Amino acid sequence: MEGLHPDVESIVLSEDDISQIVQRMGAEIGADYEGRNPLIVAVLRGAVVFTADLMRAIHCQLGVDFMAVSSYGDGTKSSGVVRIVKDLDTRIEGRDVLIVEDILDSGLTLSYLMKNLESRKPRSLEVAAFLVKDIPGKTPAVHPRYVGAHVPDAFIVGYGLDFAERYRNLPYIGVLKPEVYS
Ligand code: XMP
Ligand code: MG
């Protein structure tokens, strides 16, 4: 692996860690959805990298589509008030739908998205979150069926996750140095 990015304080998950997690999740999802042709719904843009790896680790028939949401709020914390910027091109009525998210923090974004998709009457609706932030004293609004790893309450970048659209291309998950965003 190349050297650590100078803005990254420490590595939380290496490329090898990530690949093991993705293989484990893919095998589990593939077994659960065998014969059901699920629709994987990736939430743009952060989940794109994880989705691209995860879908290749799922060995049952599936489809993939994308949604983009923007949350109104004070900028850094999600408010749960979400606007759909790009909707699905696929009808999901009667379909097994699996939302793929990069990171679950408060869960407010996802909880809005789930209510919205639920109203379209899918056959089932589940969430696969690559990361779940562990915030002491706080329980997220959504409980993902599939979880990759738990991470501490720090600002995490890489493997699709950004700060101001940077660092998405880092192949590992790392903690951003606080001086970079403060
Ligand atoms: P909520 O609180 O609604 O927020 O679950 C989820 C969304 O917030 C973003 N997010 C992060 N993005 N590093 C990031 O790059 C982080 O540490 C982080 N925490 C939350 C992310 O877009 C996620 O979909
Ligand atoms: Mg972001």
Coordinates of C-alpha atoms and ligand atoms in Angstrom, one line a residue:
M1 CA 0.0 0.0 0.0
E2 CA 1.2 3.6 -0.7
G3 CA 2.0 5.9 2.2
L4 CA -0.7 7.3 4.4
H5 CA -2.3 10.6 3.1
P6 CA -0.9 13.5 5.1
D7 CA -4.4 14.7 6.1
V8 CA -5.2 11.3 7.6
E9 CA -4.5 10.8 11.3
S10 CA -4.9 7.0 11.4
I11 CA -6.2 4.0 9.4
V12 CA -9.4 2.5 10.7
L13 CA -9.8 -0.2 8.0
S14 CA -7.0 -1.2 5.7
E15 CA -7.7 -2.4 2.1
D16 CA -7.4 -6.0 3.4
D17 CA -9.8 -5.4 6.2
I18 CA -12.3 -3.8 3.7
S19 CA -12.0 -6.7 1.3
Q20 CA -12.7 -9.3 4.0
I21 CA -15.7 -7.3 5.2
V22 CA -17.1 -7.0 1.7
Q23 CA -16.6 -10.7 1.0
R24 CA -18.4 -11.6 4.3
M25 CA -21.3 -9.3 3.6
G26 CA -21.6 -10.3 0.0
A27 CA -21.8 -14.0 0.9
E28 CA -24.5 -13.3 3.6
I29 CA -26.6 -11.1 1.3
G30 CA -26.2 -13.6 -1.7
A31 CA -27.5 -16.5 0.5
D32 CA -30.4 -14.4 1.9
Y33 CA -31.6 -13.2 -1.5
E34 CA -31.0 -16.3 -3.6
G35 CA -33.7 -16.6 -6.2
R36 CA -35.2 -13.2 -5.4
N37 CA -33.5 -10.8 -7.8
P38 CA -33.1 -7.9 -5.4
L39 CA -32.7 -4.3 -6.4
I40 CA -29.6 -2.8 -4.9
V41 CA -30.2 0.9 -4.2
A42 CA -27.0 2.8 -3.8
V43 CA -27.1 6.2 -2.2
L44 CA -24.9 8.6 -4.1
R45 CA -22.2 9.6 -3.9
G46 CA -20.5 8.0 -0.9
A47 CA -21.8 4.5 -1.3
V48 CA -20.6 4.1 -4.9
V49 CA -17.2 2.6 -4.1
F50 CA -18.7 0.1 -1.5
T51 CA -21.5 -0.8 -3.8
A52 CA -19.2 -1.5 -6.7
D53 CA -17.3 -4.0 -4.6
L54 CA -20.3 -5.4 -2.7
M55 CA -22.3 -6.2 -5.8
R56 CA -19.4 -8.3 -7.2
A57 CA -19.3 -10.2 -4.0
I58 CA -23.1 -11.1 -4.2
H59 CA -23.5 -14.2 -6.3
C60 CA -27.2 -14.1 -6.9
Q61 CA -29.1 -12.3 -9.7
L62 CA -29.6 -8.7 -8.8
G63 CA -30.2 -5.2 -10.3
V64 CA -28.7 -1.9 -9.3
D65 CA -30.1 1.6 -9.2
F66 CA -29.1 4.9 -7.7
M67 CA -30.6 7.7 -5.6
A68 CA -29.2 11.0 -4.6
V69 CA -30.4 12.9 -1.6
S70 CA -29.4 16.2 0.0
S71 CA -30.2 16.9 3.5
Y72 CA -31.1 20.3 4.8
G73 CA -29.5 21.2 8.1
D74 CA -26.7 23.3 9.6
G75 CA -24.2 21.8 7.2
T76 CA -22.3 19.4 9.3
K77 CA -25.0 17.4 11.1
S78 CA -27.9 15.8 9.3
S79 CA -31.4 17.2 10.2
G80 CA -33.4 14.3 8.8
V81 CA -35.1 16.7 6.4
V82 CA -34.1 15.3 3.1
R83 CA -34.7 16.2 -0.5
I84 CA -34.5 13.6 -3.3
V85 CA -32.1 15.0 -5.9
K86 CA -32.1 12.0 -8.1
D87 CA -34.8 9.4 -7.9
L88 CA -34.7 5.7 -8.9
D89 CA -35.4 4.8 -12.6
T90 CA -36.7 1.5 -11.5
R91 CA -40.2 0.6 -10.2
I92 CA -39.9 -1.2 -6.8
E93 CA -43.4 -2.3 -6.2
G94 CA -43.3 -6.0 -5.2
R95 CA -39.5 -6.0 -5.4
D96 CA -36.9 -6.9 -2.8
V97 CA -35.0 -3.8 -2.2
L98 CA -31.6 -3.4 -0.4
I99 CA -30.4 0.1 0.3
V100 CA -26.6 0.4 0.4
E101 CA -25.2 3.2 2.5
D102 CA -21.6 4.2 3.2
I103 CA -22.0 5.3 6.8
L104 CA -24.8 5.4 9.3
D105 CA -24.5 8.3 11.8
S106 CA -27.8 9.5 13.3
G107 CA -29.7 7.4 10.8
L108 CA -32.0 10.3 10.0
T109 CA -31.1 10.4 6.3
L110 CA -31.8 6.7 5.9
S111 CA -34.9 6.8 8.0
Y112 CA -36.4 9.4 5.7
L113 CA -35.3 7.4 2.6
M114 CA -36.8 4.2 4.0
K115 CA -40.2 5.9 4.7
N116 CA -40.2 7.2 1.1
L117 CA -39.3 3.8 -0.5
E118 CA -41.7 2.0 1.9
S119 CA -44.6 4.0 0.4
R120 CA -43.9 2.5 -3.0
K121 CA -44.8 -0.9 -1.6
P122 CA -41.6 -3.0 -2.1
R123 CA -41.8 -6.7 -1.2
S124 CA -39.1 -6.1 1.4
L125 CA -36.8 -3.3 2.3
E126 CA -33.5 -3.7 4.1
V127 CA -30.3 -1.8 4.6
A128 CA -26.7 -2.7 4.2
A129 CA -24.4 -0.1 5.8
F130 CA -20.7 -0.4 5.4
L131 CA -20.0 1.6 8.6
V132 CA -22.0 2.4 11.6
K133 CA -20.8 5.2 13.9
D134 CA -20.8 4.3 17.5
I135 CA -21.9 7.4 19.4
P136 CA -22.1 6.9 23.2
G137 CA -25.6 7.4 24.4
K138 CA -27.2 7.6 21.0
T139 CA -29.1 4.9 19.1
P140 CA -29.4 5.4 15.4
A141 CA -32.9 5.8 13.9
V142 CA -32.4 2.8 11.6
H143 CA -31.1 -0.7 12.3
P144 CA -29.4 -2.0 9.3
R145 CA -29.8 -5.7 8.5
Y146 CA -26.2 -5.9 7.3
V147 CA -23.3 -4.0 8.9
G148 CA -19.7 -4.0 7.8
A149 CA -18.0 -2.5 10.8
H150 CA -18.5 -0.1 13.7
V151 CA -16.3 3.0 13.8
P152 CA -15.6 5.6 16.5
D153 CA -17.3 9.0 16.5
A154 CA -14.7 10.8 14.5
F155 CA -14.7 12.2 11.0
I156 CA -14.1 9.3 8.7
V157 CA -12.9 9.6 5.0
G158 CA -11.9 7.3 2.2
Y159 CA -13.4 4.4 0.3
G160 CA -16.1 6.7 -1.0
L161 CA -16.4 8.9 2.0
D162 CA -15.5 12.6 1.5
F163 CA -14.8 15.8 3.2
A164 CA -15.8 18.6 0.9
E165 CA -15.6 16.1 -2.0
R166 CA -12.0 15.1 -1.3
Y167 CA -10.5 11.8 -0.2
R168 CA -13.2 9.6 -1.8
N169 CA -10.5 7.8 -3.8
L170 CA -8.5 6.7 -0.8
P171 CA -8.5 2.9 -0.8
Y172 CA -8.7 2.6 3.0
I173 CA -10.9 4.1 5.7
G174 CA -9.1 6.7 7.9
V175 CA -9.7 9.4 10.5
L176 CA -9.3 12.9 9.1
K177 CA -7.0 15.1 11.1
P178 CA -9.2 17.6 13.0
E179 CA -7.0 20.6 11.8
V180 CA -8.1 19.8 8.2
Y181 CA -11.8 20.6 8.9
S182 CA -11.7 23.0 11.8
Ligands
XMP1 P1 -27.1 10.5 9.3 O1 -26.7 11.3 10.5 O2 -28.3 11.0 8.6 O3 -25.9 10.9 8.3 O4 -27.1 9.0 9.5 C1 -25.5 10.0 7.3 C2 -24.8 10.7 6.2 O5 -23.8 11.7 6.8 C3 -22.6 11.6 6.1 N1 -21.6 11.3 7.2 C4 -20.3 11.2 7.0 N2 -19.5 11.4 5.9 N3 -17.6 11.0 7.1 C5 -18.2 11.3 5.9 O6 -17.5 11.4 4.9 C6 -18.2 10.8 8.3 O7 -17.6 10.6 9.3 C7 -19.7 11.0 8.2 N4 -20.6 10.8 9.1 C8 -21.8 11.1 8.5 C9 -22.7 10.5 5.1 O8 -22.9 11.1 3.9 C10 -23.9 9.7 5.4 O9 -24.6 9.3 4.3
MG2 MG -20.3 13.5 2.3

